Amino acid sequence: MRTKKGEKEKLRTVILEKALAYFKRHGRSGSGTDQIMRHIGLTRGALYSHFKSKDDLFAQSICYDLQALETTLARRFQEDGPLALKKMIEDHLSESSLTDVGSSCVFTSLSSDMQRCKASHRALFEKYMNRIYAMFSSALKEQFPGDTEEEALAKAYNLYSSLVGTLAMARTMKDPKESAAILATGKRFLIETFAPKGASD
């Protein structure tokens, strides 16, 4: 019996979302196909009817997450205006981001796995990241109107890398107080450095 196109797309989305959360918690190498599908509640056959391989599932789940991130960021930059960067820094370095690994930053959880992907998959990730960097660059240009386009983009690279790195370092700490201190000091520094228009709010 054939599956209707709409139902097949819904199932594909379910696989992507649940596989992505599993990858974030266990990493690509620690996520066997059988384990992933048991977590999702489906058979291996369901996987291969939607994806070519586990590598394809991994790459497509990353792209799915980056597409959602791009959409969310575009909306927040539009809605929050000059306060957007401050709010994003606070959200990225929040306690919930620290503990809720399955739904938080894909780069903090999977960047080392992403860099081991084949070149064609890394090229897909890069297209999303270039658009995301461009959005951050535009927002930073508003914070620092005297900057050139190149300087704003350089700030965007550094801000996003700092967000990812700060959260990653906080997650490595066994002591919750140390984790909290890394988040708090990182948050304060990044807001003061990259979002001065919202620092006093």
PDB file of N, CA and C in Angstrom, residues 71-106:
ATOM      1  N   THR A  71      15.458  30.499   9.854  1.00  0.00           N
ATOM      2  CA  THR A  71      14.110  31.083   9.895  1.00  0.00           C
ATOM      3  C   THR A  71      13.864  31.792  11.219  1.00  0.00           C
ATOM      4  N   THR A  72      14.260  31.136  12.312  1.00  0.00           N
ATOM      5  CA  THR A  72      14.065  31.723  13.639  1.00  0.00           C
ATOM      6  C   THR A  72      14.865  33.008  13.808  1.00  0.00           C
ATOM      7  N   LEU A  73      16.112  32.987  13.376  1.00  0.00           N
ATOM      8  CA  LEU A  73      16.958  34.170  13.507  1.00  0.00           C
ATOM      9  C   LEU A  73      16.421  35.331  12.687  1.00  0.00           C
ATOM     10  N   ALA A  74      15.976  35.057  11.469  1.00  0.00           N
ATOM     11  CA  ALA A  74      15.432  36.122  10.621  1.00  0.00           C
ATOM     12  C   ALA A  74      14.238  36.786  11.291  1.00  0.00           C
ATOM     13  N   ARG A  75      13.377  35.969  11.892  1.00  0.00           N
ATOM     14  CA  ARG A  75      12.206  36.521  12.575  1.00  0.00           C
ATOM     15  C   ARG A  75      12.613  37.344  13.794  1.00  0.00           C
ATOM     16  N   ARG A  76      13.576  36.847  14.558  1.00  0.00           N
ATOM     17  CA  ARG A  76      13.981  37.552  15.765  1.00  0.00           C
ATOM     18  C   ARG A  76      14.704  38.859  15.453  1.00  0.00           C
ATOM     19  N   PHE A  77      15.541  38.862  14.419  1.00  0.00           N
ATOM     20  CA  PHE A  77      16.198  40.105  14.037  1.00  0.00           C
ATOM     21  C   PHE A  77      15.175  41.150  13.616  1.00  0.00           C
ATOM     22  N   GLN A  78      14.125  40.700  12.965  1.00  0.00           N
ATOM     23  CA  GLN A  78      13.089  41.628  12.519  1.00  0.00           C
ATOM     24  C   GLN A  78      12.248  42.117  13.686  1.00  0.00           C
ATOM     25  N   GLU A  79      11.887  41.224  14.589  1.00  0.00           N
ATOM     26  CA  GLU A  79      10.980  41.584  15.683  1.00  0.00           C
ATOM     27  C   GLU A  79      11.684  42.348  16.811  1.00  0.00           C
ATOM     28  N   ASP A  80      12.912  41.963  17.144  1.00  0.00           N
ATOM     29  CA  ASP A  80      13.592  42.528  18.315  1.00  0.00           C
ATOM     30  C   ASP A  80      14.514  43.697  18.015  1.00  0.00           C
ATOM     31  N   GLY A  81      14.774  43.953  16.730  1.00  0.00           N
ATOM     32  CA  GLY A  81      15.557  45.119  16.356  1.00  0.00           C
ATOM     33  C   GLY A  81      16.908  45.171  17.042  1.00  0.00           C
ATOM     34  N   PRO A  82      17.279  46.331  17.600  1.00  0.00           N
ATOM     35  CA  PRO A  82      18.612  46.492  18.196  1.00  0.00           C
ATOM     36  C   PRO A  82      18.852  45.631  19.437  1.00  0.00           C
ATOM     37  N   LEU A  83      17.777  45.087  20.018  1.00  0.00           N
ATOM     38  CA  LEU A  83      17.933  44.219  21.189  1.00  0.00           C
ATOM     39  C   LEU A  83      18.106  42.751  20.809  1.00  0.00           C
ATOM     40  N   ALA A  84      18.020  42.437  19.524  1.00  0.00           N
ATOM     41  CA  ALA A  84      18.045  41.040  19.088  1.00  0.00           C
ATOM     42  C   ALA A  84      19.325  40.333  19.494  1.00  0.00           C
ATOM     43  N   LEU A  85      20.462  40.965  19.277  1.00  0.00           N
ATOM     44  CA  LEU A  85      21.726  40.312  19.595  1.00  0.00           C
ATOM     45  C   LEU A  85      21.840  39.999  21.084  1.00  0.00           C
ATOM     46  N   LYS A  86      21.459  40.957  21.920  1.00  0.00           N
ATOM     47  CA  LYS A  86      21.518  40.745  23.371  1.00  0.00           C
ATOM     48  C   LYS A  86      20.638  39.561  23.769  1.00  0.00           C
ATOM     49  N   LYS A  87      19.424  39.523  23.252  1.00  0.00           N
ATOM     50  CA  LYS A  87      18.501  38.448  23.607  1.00  0.00           C
ATOM     51  C   LYS A  87      18.998  37.095  23.111  1.00  0.00           C
ATOM     52  N   MET A  88      19.605  37.083  21.920  1.00  0.00           N
ATOM     53  CA  MET A  88      20.126  35.822  21.383  1.00  0.00           C
ATOM     54  C   MET A  88      21.296  35.305  22.200  1.00  0.00           C
ATOM     55  N   ILE A  89      22.155  36.208  22.628  1.00  0.00           N
ATOM     56  CA  ILE A  89      23.278  35.811  23.484  1.00  0.00           C
ATOM     57  C   ILE A  89      22.751  35.220  24.790  1.00  0.00           C
ATOM     58  N   GLU A  90      21.772  35.875  25.370  1.00  0.00           N
ATOM     59  CA  GLU A  90      21.190  35.384  26.620  1.00  0.00           C
ATOM     60  C   GLU A  90      20.551  34.014  26.439  1.00  0.00           C
ATOM     61  N   ASP A  91      19.842  33.829  25.336  1.00  0.00           N
ATOM     62  CA  ASP A  91      19.186  32.544  25.087  1.00  0.00           C
ATOM     63  C   ASP A  91      20.198  31.431  24.825  1.00  0.00           C
ATOM     64  N   HIS A  92      21.221  31.751  24.022  1.00  0.00           N
ATOM     65  CA  HIS A  92      22.209  30.734  23.661  1.00  0.00           C
ATOM     66  C   HIS A  92      22.994  30.265  24.877  1.00  0.00           C
ATOM     67  N   LEU A  93      23.241  31.171  25.801  1.00  0.00           N
ATOM     68  CA  LEU A  93      24.022  30.847  26.990  1.00  0.00           C
ATOM     69  C   LEU A  93      23.143  30.740  28.227  1.00  0.00           C
ATOM     70  N   SER A  94      21.952  30.229  28.040  1.00  0.00           N
ATOM     71  CA  SER A  94      21.015  30.058  29.149  1.00  0.00           C
ATOM     72  C   SER A  94      21.193  28.693  29.810  1.00  0.00           C
ATOM     73  N   GLU A  95      20.612  28.523  30.974  1.00  0.00           N
ATOM     74  CA  GLU A  95      20.691  27.243  31.677  1.00  0.00           C
ATOM     75  C   GLU A  95      20.010  26.134  30.877  1.00  0.00           C
ATOM     76  N   SER A  96      18.910  26.480  30.211  1.00  0.00           N
ATOM     77  CA  SER A  96      18.203  25.462  29.432  1.00  0.00           C
ATOM     78  C   SER A  96      19.047  24.977  28.256  1.00  0.00           C
ATOM     79  N   SER A  97      19.828  25.879  27.630  1.00  0.00           N
ATOM     80  CA  SER A  97      20.721  25.470  26.549  1.00  0.00           C
ATOM     81  C   SER A  97      21.827  24.550  27.073  1.00  0.00           C
ATOM     82  N   LEU A  98      22.227  24.781  28.299  1.00  0.00           N
ATOM     83  CA  LEU A  98      23.266  23.962  28.915  1.00  0.00           C
ATOM     84  C   LEU A  98      22.783  22.536  29.135  1.00  0.00           C
ATOM     85  N   THR A  99      21.547  22.388  29.597  1.00  0.00           N
ATOM     86  CA  THR A  99      21.055  21.069  30.005  1.00  0.00           C
ATOM     87  C   THR A  99      20.232  20.354  28.940  1.00  0.00           C
ATOM     88  N   ASP A 100      19.532  21.102  28.098  1.00  0.00           N
ATOM     89  CA  ASP A 100      18.667  20.484  27.091  1.00  0.00           C
ATOM     90  C   ASP A 100      19.439  20.294  25.795  1.00  0.00           C
ATOM     91  N   VAL A 101      20.327  19.311  25.798  1.00  0.00           N
ATOM     92  CA  VAL A 101      21.237  19.100  24.676  1.00  0.00           C
ATOM     93  C   VAL A 101      20.479  18.772  23.390  1.00  0.00           C
ATOM     94  N   GLY A 102      19.424  17.991  23.498  1.00  0.00           N
ATOM     95  CA  GLY A 102      18.713  17.527  22.320  1.00  0.00           C
ATOM     96  C   GLY A 102      18.062  18.595  21.482  1.00  0.00           C
ATOM     97  N   SER A 103      17.767  19.739  22.086  1.00  0.00           N
ATOM     98  CA  SER A 103      17.086  20.796  21.320  1.00  0.00           C
ATOM     99  C   SER A 103      17.894  22.086  21.238  1.00  0.00           C
ATOM    100  N   SER A 104      19.147  22.045  21.685  1.00  0.00           N
ATOM    101  CA  SER A 104      19.937  23.279  21.666  1.00  0.00           C
ATOM    102  C   SER A 104      20.930  23.275  20.505  1.00  0.00           C
ATOM    103  N   CYS A 105      21.956  24.086  20.582  1.00  0.00           N
ATOM    104  CA  CYS A 105      22.865  24.400  19.476  1.00  0.00           C
ATOM    105  C   CYS A 105      23.490  23.175  18.807  1.00  0.00           C
ATOM    106  N   VAL A 106      23.245  23.044  17.516  1.00  0.00           N
ATOM    107  CA  VAL A 106      23.771  21.909  16.763  1.00  0.00           C
ATOM    108  C   VAL A 106      25.294  21.974  16.657  1.00  0.00           C
TER     109      VAL A 106
END
